[in-house]
CSV table of N, CA and C in Angstrom, one decimal:
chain,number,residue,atom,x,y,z
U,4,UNK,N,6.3,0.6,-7.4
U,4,UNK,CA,6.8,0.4,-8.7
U,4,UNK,C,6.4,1.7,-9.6
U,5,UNK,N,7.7,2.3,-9.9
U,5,UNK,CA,6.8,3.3,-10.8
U,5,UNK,C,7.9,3.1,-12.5
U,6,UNK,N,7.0,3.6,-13.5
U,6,UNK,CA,7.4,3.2,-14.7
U,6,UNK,C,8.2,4.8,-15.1
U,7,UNK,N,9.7,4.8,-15.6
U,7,UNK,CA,10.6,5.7,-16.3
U,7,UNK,C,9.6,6.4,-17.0
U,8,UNK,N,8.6,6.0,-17.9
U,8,UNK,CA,7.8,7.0,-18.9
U,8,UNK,C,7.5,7.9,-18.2
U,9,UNK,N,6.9,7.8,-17.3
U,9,UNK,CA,6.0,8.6,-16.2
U,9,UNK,C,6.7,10.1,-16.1
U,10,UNK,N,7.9,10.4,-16.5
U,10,UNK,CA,8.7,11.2,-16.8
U,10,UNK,C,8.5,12.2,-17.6
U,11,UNK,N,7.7,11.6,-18.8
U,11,UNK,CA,7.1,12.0,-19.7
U,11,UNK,C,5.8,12.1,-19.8
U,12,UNK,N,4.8,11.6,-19.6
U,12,UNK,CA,3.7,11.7,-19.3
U,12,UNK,C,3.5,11.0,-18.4
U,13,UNK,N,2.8,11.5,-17.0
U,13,UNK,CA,1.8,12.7,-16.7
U,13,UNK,C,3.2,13.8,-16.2
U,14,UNK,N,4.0,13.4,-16.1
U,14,UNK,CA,5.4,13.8,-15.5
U,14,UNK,C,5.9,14.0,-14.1
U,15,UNK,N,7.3,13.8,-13.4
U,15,UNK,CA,7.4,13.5,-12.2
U,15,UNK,C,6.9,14.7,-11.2
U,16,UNK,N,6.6,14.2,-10.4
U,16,UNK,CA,6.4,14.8,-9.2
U,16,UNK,C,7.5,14.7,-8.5
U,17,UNK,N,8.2,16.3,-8.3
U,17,UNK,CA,9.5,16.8,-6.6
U,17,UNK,C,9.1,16.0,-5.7
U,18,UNK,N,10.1,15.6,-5.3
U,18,UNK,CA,10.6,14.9,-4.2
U,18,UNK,C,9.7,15.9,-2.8
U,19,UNK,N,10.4,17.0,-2.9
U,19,UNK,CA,10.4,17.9,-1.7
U,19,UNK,C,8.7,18.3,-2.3
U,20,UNK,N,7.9,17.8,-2.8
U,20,UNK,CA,5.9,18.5,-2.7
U,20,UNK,C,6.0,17.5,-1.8
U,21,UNK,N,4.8,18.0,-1.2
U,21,UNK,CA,4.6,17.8,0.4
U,21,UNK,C,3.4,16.7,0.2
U,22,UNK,N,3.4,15.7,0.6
U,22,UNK,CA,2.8,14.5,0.6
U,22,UNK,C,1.7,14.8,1.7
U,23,UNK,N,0.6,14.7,1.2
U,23,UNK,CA,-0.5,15.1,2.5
U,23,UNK,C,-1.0,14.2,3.5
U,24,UNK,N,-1.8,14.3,4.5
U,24,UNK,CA,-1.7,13.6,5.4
U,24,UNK,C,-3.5,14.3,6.1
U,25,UNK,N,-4.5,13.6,5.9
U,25,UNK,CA,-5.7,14.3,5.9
U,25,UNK,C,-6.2,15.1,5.7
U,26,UNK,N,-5.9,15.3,4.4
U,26,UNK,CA,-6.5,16.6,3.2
U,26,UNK,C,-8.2,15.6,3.0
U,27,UNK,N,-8.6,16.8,2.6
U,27,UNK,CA,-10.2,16.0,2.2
U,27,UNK,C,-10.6,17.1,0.7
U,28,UNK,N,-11.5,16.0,0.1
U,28,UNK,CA,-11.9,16.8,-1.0
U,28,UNK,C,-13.4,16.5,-0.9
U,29,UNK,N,-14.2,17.3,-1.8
U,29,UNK,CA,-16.1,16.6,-1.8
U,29,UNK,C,-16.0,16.6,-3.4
U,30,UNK,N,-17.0,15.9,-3.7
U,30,UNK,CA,-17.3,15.7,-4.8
U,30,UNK,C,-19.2,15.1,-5.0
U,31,UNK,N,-19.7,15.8,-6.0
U,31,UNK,CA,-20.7,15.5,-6.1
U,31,UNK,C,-21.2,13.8,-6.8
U,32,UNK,N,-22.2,13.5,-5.6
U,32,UNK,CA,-22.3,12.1,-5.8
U,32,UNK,C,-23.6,11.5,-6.5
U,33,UNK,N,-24.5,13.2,-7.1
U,33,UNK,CA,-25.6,12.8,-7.6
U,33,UNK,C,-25.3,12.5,-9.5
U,34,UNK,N,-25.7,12.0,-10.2
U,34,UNK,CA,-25.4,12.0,-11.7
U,34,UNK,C,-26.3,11.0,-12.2
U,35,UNK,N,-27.5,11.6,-12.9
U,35,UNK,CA,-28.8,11.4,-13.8
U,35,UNK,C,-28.5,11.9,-15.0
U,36,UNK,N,-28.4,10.5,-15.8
U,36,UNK,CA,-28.7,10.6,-17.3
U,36,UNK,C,-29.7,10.9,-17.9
U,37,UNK,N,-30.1,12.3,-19.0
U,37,UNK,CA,-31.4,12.0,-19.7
U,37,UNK,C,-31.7,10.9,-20.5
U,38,UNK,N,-32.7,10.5,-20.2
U,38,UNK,CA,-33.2,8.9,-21.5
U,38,UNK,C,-33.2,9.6,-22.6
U,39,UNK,N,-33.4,10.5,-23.0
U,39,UNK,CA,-33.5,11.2,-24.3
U,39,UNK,C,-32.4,11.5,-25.6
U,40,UNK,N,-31.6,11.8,-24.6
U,40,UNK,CA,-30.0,12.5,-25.1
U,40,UNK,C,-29.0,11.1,-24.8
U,41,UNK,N,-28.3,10.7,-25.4
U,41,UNK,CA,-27.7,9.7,-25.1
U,41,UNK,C,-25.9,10.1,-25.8
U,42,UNK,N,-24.9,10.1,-25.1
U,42,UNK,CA,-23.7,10.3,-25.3
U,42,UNK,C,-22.6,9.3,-25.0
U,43,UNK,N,-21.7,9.2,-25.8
U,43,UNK,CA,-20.7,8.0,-25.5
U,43,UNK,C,-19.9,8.1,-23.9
U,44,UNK,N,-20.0,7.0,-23.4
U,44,UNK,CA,-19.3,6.6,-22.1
U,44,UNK,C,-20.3,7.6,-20.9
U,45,UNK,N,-21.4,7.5,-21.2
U,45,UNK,CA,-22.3,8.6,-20.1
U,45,UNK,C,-22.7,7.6,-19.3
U,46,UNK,N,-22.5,6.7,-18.7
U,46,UNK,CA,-22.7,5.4,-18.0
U,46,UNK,C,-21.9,5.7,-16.3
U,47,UNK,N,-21.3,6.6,-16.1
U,47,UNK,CA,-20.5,7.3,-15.7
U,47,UNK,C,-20.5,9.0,-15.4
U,48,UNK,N,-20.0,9.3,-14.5
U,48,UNK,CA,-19.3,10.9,-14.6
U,48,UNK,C,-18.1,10.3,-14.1
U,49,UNK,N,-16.9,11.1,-14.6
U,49,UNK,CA,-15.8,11.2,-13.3
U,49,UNK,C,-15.4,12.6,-13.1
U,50,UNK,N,-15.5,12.6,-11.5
U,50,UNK,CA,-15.5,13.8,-10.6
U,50,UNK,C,-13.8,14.1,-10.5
U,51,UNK,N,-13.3,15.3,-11.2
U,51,UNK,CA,-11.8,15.5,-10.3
U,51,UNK,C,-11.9,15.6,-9.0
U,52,UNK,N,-10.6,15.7,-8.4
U,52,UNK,CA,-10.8,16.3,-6.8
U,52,UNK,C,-9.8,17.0,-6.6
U,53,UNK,N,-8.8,17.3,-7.6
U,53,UNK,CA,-7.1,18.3,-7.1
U,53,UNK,C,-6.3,17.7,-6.4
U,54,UNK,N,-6.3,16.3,-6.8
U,54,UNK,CA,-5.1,15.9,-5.7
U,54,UNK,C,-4.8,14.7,-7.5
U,55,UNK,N,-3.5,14.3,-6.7
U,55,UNK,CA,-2.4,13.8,-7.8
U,55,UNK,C,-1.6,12.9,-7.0
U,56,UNK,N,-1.5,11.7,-7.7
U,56,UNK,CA,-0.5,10.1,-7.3
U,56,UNK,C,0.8,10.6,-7.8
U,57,UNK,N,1.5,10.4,-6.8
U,57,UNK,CA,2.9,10.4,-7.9
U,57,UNK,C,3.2,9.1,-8.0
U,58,UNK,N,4.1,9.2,-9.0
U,58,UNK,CA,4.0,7.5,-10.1
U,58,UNK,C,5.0,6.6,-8.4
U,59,UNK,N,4.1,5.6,-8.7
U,59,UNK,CA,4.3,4.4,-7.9
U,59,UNK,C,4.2,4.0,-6.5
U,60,UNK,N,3.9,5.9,-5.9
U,60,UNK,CA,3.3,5.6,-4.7
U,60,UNK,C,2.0,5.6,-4.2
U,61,UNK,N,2.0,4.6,-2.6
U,61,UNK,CA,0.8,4.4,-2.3
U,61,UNK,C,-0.1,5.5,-1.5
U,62,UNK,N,-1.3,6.0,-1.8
U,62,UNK,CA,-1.9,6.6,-1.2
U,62,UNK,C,-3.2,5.9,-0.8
U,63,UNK,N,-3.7,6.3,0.1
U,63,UNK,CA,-5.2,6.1,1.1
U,63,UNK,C,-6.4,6.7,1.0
U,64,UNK,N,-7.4,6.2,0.4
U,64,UNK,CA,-8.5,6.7,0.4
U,64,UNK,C,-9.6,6.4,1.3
U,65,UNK,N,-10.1,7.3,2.1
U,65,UNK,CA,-10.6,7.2,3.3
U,65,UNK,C,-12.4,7.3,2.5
U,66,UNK,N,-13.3,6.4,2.5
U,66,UNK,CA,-14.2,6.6,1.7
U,66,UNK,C,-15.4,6.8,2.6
U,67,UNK,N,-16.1,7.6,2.4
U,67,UNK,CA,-17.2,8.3,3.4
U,67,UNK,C,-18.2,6.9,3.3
U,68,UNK,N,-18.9,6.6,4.1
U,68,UNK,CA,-20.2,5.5,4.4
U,68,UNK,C,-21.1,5.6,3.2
U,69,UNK,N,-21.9,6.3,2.9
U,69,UNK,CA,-22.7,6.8,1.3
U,69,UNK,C,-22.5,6.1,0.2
U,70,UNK,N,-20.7,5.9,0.0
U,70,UNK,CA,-20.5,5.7,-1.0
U,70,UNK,C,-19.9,4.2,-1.1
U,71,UNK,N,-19.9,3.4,-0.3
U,71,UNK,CA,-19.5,2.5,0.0
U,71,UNK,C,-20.0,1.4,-0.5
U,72,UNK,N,-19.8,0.7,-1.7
U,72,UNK,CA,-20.7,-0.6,-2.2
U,72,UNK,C,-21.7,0.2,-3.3
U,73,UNK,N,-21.6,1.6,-3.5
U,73,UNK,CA,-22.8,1.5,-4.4
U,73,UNK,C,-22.2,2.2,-5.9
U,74,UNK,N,-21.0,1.3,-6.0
U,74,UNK,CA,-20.3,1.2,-7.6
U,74,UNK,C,-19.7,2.1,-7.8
U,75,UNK,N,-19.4,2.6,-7.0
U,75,UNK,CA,-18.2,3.9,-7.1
U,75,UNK,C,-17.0,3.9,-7.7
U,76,UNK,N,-16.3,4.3,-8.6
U,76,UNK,CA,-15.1,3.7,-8.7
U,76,UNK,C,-13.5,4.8,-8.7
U,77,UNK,N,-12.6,4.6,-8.2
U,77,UNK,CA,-11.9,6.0,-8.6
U,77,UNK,C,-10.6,5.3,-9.4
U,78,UNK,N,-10.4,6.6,-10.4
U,78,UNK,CA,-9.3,6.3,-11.1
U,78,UNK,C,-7.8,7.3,-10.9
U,79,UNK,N,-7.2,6.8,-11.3
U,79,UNK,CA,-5.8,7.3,-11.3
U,79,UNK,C,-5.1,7.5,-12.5
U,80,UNK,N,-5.2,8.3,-12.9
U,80,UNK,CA,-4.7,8.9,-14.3
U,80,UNK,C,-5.6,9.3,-15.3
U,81,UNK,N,-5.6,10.2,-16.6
U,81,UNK,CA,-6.5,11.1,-16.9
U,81,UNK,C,-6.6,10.0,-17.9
U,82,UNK,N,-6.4,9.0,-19.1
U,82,UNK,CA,-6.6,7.9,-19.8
U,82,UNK,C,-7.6,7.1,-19.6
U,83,UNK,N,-8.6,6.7,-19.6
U,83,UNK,CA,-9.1,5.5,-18.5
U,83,UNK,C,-9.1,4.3,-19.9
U,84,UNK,N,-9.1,4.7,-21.6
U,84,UNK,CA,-9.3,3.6,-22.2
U,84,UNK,C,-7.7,2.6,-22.7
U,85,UNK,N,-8.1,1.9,-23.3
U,85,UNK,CA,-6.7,0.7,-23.1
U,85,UNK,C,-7.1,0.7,-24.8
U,86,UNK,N,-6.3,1.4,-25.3
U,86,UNK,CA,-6.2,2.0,-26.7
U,86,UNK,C,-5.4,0.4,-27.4
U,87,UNK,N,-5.1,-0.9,-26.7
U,87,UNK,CA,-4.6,-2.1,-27.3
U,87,UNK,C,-6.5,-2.7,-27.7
U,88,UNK,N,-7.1,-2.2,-26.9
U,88,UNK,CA,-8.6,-2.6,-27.5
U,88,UNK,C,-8.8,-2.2,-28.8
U,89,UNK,N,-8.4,-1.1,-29.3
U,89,UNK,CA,-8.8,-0.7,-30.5
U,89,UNK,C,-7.6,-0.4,-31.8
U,90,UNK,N,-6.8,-0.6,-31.5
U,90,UNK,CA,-5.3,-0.1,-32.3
U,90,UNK,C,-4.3,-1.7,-32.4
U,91,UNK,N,-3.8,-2.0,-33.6
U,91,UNK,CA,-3.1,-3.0,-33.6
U,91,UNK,C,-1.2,-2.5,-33.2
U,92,UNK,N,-1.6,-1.3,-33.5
U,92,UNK,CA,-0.4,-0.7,-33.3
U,92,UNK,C,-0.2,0.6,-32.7
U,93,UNK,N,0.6,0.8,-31.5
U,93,UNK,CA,0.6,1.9,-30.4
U,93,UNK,C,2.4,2.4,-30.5
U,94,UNK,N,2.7,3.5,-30.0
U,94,UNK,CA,3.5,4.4,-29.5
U,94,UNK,C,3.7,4.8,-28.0
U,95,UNK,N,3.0,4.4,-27.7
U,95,UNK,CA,3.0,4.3,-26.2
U,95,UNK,C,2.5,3.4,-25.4
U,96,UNK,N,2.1,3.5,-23.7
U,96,UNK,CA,1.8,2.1,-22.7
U,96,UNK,C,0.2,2.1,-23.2
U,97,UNK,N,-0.4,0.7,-23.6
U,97,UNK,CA,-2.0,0.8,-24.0
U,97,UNK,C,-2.8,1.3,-23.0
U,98,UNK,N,-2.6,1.0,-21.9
U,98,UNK,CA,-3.1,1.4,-20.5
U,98,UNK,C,-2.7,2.2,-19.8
U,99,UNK,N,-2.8,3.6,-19.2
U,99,UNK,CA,-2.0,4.5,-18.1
U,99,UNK,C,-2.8,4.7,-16.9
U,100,UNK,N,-4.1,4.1,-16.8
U,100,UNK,CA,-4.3,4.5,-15.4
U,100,UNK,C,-5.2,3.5,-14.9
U,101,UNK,N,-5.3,3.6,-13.7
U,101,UNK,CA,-5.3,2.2,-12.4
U,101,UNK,C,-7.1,2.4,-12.2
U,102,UNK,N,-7.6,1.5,-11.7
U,102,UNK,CA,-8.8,1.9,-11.7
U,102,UNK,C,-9.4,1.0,-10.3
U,103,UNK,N,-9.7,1.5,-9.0
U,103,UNK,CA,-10.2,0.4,-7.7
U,103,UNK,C,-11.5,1.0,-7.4
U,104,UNK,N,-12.0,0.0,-6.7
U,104,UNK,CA,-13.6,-0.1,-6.5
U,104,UNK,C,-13.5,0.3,-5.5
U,105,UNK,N,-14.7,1.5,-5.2
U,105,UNK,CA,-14.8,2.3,-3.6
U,105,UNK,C,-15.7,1.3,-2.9
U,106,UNK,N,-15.2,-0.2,-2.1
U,106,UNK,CA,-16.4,-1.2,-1.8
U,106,UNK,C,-15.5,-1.3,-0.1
U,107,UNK,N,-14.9,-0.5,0.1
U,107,UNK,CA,-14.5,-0.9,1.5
U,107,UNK,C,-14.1,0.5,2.4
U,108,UNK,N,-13.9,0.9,3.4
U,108,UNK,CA,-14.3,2.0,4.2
U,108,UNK,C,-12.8,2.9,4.0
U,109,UNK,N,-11.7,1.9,3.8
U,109,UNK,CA,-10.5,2.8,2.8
U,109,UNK,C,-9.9,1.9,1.9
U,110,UNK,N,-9.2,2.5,1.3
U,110,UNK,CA,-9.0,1.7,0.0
U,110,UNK,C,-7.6,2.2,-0.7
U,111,UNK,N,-6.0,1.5,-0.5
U,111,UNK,CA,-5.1,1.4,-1.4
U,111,UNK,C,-5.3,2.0,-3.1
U,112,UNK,N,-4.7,3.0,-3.4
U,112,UNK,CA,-4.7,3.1,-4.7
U,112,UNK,C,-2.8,3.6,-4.7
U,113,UNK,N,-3.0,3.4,-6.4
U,113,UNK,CA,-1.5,3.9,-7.0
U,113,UNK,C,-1.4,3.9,-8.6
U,114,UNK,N,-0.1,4.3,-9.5
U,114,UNK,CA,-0.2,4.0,-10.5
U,114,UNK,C,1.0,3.8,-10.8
U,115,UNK,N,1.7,3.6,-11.6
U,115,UNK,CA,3.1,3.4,-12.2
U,115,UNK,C,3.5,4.5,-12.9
U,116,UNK,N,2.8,5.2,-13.8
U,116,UNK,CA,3.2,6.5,-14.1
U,116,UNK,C,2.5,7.7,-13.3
U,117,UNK,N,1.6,7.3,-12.1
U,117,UNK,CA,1.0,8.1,-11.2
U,117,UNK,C,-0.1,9.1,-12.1
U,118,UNK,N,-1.1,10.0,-11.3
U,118,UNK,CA,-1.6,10.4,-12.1
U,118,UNK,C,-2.8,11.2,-11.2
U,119,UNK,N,-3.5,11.7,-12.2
U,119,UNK,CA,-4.9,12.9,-11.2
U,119,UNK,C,-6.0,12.1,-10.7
U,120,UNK,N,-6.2,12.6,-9.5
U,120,UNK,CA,-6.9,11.2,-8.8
U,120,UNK,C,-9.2,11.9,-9.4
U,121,UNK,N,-9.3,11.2,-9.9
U,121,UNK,CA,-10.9,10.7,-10.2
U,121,UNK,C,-11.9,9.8,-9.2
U,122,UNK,N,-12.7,10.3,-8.8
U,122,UNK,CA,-14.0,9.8,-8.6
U,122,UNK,C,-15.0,9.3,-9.6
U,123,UNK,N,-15.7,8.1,-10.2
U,123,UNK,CA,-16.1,7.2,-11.2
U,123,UNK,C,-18.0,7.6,-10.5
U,124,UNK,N,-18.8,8.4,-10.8
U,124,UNK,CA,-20.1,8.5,-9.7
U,124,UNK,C,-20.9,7.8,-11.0
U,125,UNK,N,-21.7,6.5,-11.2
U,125,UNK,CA,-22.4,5.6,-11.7
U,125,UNK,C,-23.7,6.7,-12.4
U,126,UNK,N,-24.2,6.5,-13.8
U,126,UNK,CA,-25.5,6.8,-13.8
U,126,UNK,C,-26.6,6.6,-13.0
U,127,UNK,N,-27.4,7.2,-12.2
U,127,UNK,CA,-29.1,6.8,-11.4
U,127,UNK,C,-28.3,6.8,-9.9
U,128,UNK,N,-27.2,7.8,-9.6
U,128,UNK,CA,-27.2,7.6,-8.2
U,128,UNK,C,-27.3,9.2,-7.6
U,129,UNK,N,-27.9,9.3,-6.6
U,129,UNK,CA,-28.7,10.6,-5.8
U,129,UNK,C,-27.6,10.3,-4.7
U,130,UNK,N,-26.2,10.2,-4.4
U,130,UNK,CA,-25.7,10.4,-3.1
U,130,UNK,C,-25.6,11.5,-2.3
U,131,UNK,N,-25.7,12.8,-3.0
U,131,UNK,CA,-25.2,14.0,-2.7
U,131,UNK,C,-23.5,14.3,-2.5
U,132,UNK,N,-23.7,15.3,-1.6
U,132,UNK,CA,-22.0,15.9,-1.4
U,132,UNK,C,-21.2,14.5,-0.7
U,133,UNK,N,-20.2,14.2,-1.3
U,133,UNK,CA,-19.4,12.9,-0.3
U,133,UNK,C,-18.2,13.5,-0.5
U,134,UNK,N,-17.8,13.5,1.0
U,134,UNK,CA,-16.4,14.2,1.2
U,134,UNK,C,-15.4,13.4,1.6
U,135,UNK,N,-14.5,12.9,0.9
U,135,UNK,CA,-13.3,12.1,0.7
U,135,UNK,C,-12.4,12.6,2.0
U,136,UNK,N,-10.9,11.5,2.5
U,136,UNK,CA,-10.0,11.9,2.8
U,136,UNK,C,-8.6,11.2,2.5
U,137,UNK,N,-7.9,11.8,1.9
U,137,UNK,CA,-6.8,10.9,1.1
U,137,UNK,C,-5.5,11.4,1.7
U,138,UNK,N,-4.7,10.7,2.0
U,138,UNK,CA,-3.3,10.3,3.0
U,138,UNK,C,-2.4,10.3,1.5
U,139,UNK,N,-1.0,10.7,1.7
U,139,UNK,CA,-0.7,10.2,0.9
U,139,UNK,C,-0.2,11.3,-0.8
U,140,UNK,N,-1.1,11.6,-0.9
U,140,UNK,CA,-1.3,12.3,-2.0
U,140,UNK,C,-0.4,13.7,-2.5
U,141,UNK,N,-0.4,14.6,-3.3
U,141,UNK,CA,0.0,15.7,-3.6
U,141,UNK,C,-1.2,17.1,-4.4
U,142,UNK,N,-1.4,18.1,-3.8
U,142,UNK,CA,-2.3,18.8,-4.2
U,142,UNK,C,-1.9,19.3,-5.7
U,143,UNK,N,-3.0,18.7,-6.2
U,143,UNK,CA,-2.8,19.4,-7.7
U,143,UNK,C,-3.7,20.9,-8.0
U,144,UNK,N,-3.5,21.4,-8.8
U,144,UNK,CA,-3.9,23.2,-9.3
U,144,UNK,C,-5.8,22.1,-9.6
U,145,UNK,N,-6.6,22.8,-9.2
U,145,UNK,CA,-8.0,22.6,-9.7
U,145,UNK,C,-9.0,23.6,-9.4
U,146,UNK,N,-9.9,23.5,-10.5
U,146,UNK,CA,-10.8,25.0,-10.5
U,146,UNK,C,-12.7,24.4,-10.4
U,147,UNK,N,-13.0,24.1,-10.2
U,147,UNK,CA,-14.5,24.3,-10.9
U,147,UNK,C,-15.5,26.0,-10.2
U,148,UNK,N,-16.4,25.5,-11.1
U,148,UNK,CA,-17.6,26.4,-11.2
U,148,UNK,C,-18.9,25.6,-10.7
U,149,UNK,N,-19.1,25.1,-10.3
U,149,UNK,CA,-20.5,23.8,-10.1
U,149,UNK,C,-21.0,24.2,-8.9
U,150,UNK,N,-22.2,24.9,-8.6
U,150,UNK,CA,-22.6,25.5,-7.2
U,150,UNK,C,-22.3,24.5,-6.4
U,151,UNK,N,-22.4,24.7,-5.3
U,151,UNK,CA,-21.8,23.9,-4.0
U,151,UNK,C,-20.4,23.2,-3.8
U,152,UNK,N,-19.6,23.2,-5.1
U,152,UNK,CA,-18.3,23.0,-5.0
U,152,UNK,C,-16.9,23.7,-5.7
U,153,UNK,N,-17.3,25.0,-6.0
U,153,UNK,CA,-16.7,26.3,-6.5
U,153,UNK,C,-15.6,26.8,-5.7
U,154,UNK,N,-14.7,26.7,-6.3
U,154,UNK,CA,-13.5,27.7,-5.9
U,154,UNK,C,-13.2,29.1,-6.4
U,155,UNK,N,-12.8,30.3,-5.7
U,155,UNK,CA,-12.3,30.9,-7.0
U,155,UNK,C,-11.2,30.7,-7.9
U,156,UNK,N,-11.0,31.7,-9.2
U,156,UNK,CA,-10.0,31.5,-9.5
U,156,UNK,C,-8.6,32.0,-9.1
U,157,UNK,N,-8.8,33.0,-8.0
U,157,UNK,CA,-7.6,33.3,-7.5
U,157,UNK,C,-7.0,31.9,-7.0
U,158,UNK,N,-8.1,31.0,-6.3
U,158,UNK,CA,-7.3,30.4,-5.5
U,158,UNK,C,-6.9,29.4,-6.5
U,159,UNK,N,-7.2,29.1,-7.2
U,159,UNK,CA,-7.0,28.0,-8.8
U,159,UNK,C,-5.2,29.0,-9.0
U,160,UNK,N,-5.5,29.7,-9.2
U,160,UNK,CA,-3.8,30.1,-9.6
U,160,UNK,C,-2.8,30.6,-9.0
U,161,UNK,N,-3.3,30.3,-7.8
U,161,UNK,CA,-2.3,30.1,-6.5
U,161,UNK,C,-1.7,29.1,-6.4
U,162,UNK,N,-2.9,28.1,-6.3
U,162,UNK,CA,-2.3,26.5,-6.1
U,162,UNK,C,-1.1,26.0,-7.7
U,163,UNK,N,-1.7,27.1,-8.7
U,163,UNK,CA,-1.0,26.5,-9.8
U,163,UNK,C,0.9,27.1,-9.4
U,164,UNK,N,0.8,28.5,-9.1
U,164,UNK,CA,2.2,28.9,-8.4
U,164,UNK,C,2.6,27.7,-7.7
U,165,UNK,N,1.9,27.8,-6.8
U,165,UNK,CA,2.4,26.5,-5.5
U,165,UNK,C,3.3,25.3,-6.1
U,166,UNK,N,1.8,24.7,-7.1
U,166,UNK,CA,2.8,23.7,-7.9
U,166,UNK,C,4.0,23.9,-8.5
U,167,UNK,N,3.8,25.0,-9.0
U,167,UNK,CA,5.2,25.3,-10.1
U,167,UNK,C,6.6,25.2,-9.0
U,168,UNK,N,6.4,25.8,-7.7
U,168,UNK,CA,7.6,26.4,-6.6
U,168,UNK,C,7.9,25.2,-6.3
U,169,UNK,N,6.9,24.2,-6.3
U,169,UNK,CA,7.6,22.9,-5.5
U,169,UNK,C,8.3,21.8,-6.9
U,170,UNK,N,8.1,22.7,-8.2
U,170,UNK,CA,8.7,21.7,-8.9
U,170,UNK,C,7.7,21.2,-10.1
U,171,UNK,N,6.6,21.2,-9.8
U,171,UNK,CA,5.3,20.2,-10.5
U,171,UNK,C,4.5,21.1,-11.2
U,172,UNK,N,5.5,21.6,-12.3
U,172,UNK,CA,4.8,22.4,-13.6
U,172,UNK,C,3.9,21.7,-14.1
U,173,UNK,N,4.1,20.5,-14.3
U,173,UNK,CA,3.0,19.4,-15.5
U,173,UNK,C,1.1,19.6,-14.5
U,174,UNK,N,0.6,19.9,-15.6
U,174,UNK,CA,-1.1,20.1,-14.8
U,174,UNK,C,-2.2,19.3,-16.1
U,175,UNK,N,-3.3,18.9,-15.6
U,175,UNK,CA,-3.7,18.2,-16.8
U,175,UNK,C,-5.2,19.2,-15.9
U,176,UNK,N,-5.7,20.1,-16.8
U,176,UNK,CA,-6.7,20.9,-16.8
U,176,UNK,C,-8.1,20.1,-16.7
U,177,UNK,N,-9.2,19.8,-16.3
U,177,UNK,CA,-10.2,19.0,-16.8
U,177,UNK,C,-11.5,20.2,-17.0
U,178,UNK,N,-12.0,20.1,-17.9
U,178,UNK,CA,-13.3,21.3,-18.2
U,178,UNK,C,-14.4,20.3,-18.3
């Protein structure tokens, strides 16, 4: 099921991008809050990983052992709040992105307007590096700088080419 908006935001994904089939990502699984400094929604990190749902299909997340049962959660789309909680009156869907619990060894996800796939890593957990494998998916343009999981930026604006050749100009940056 995918929703016509989706067209518009996050926007479609070509037909012809190559749907992957044992791509892996890592993502850091340690995230300690200072007790001192306190910021809104820090209850939480979410980890990008460069990969992207397209609206309404199913992909596979292969979840490493580590991470399994200890609150993990990944989301699918860059929105996570449901703006009908707080607004009596909206312009758009209140909700855009899907949200499943990493509690089982792989795990079904999707969205309706599809979207950039997130890792949810809990405040007080020490997992280290956990390296995902997701079926299914489409590689989106992503960059970080975070020792142990750094790309360059050559290769950040390669993949952004890549996207553009296969069609999939729309990119949602995360800093």
């Amino acid at each position: 099921l995918a929703f016509k908006e989706h067209e518009n935001f996050p926007g479609s994904v070509s037909v012809s991008a190559p749907r992957l089939t044992g791509a892996t990502f890592t993502v850091d699984g340690d995230y300690q809050t200072d007790p001192g400094f306190y910021l809104n929604d820090q209850e939480y990190v979410r980890r990008p990983t460069g990969y992207f749902v397209p609206a309404g299909e199913l992909v596979t997340l292969t979840v490493p052992d580590a991470a399994i049962g200890q609150g993990l959660t990944v989301y699918v789309g860059a929105h996570r709040k449901n703006i009908q909680e707080t607004f009596n009156e909206f312009r758009r869907f209140p909700r855009t992105s899907t949200t499943f619990e990493l509690d089982t060894k792989t795990v079904t996800i999707t969205n309706p307007f599809g979207g950039g796939i997130y890792i949810a890593i809990p405040d007080g957990n020490s997992l280290g590096s956990l390296t995902f494998e997701v079926d299914g998916a489409v590689k989106a343009p992503y960059y970080c700088t975070k020792a142990g999981f750094e790309n360059s930026l050559s290769e950040f604006m390669d993949e952004i080419a890549k996207a553009e050749q296969t069609g999939n100009s729309s990119s949602i940056i995360c800093l």
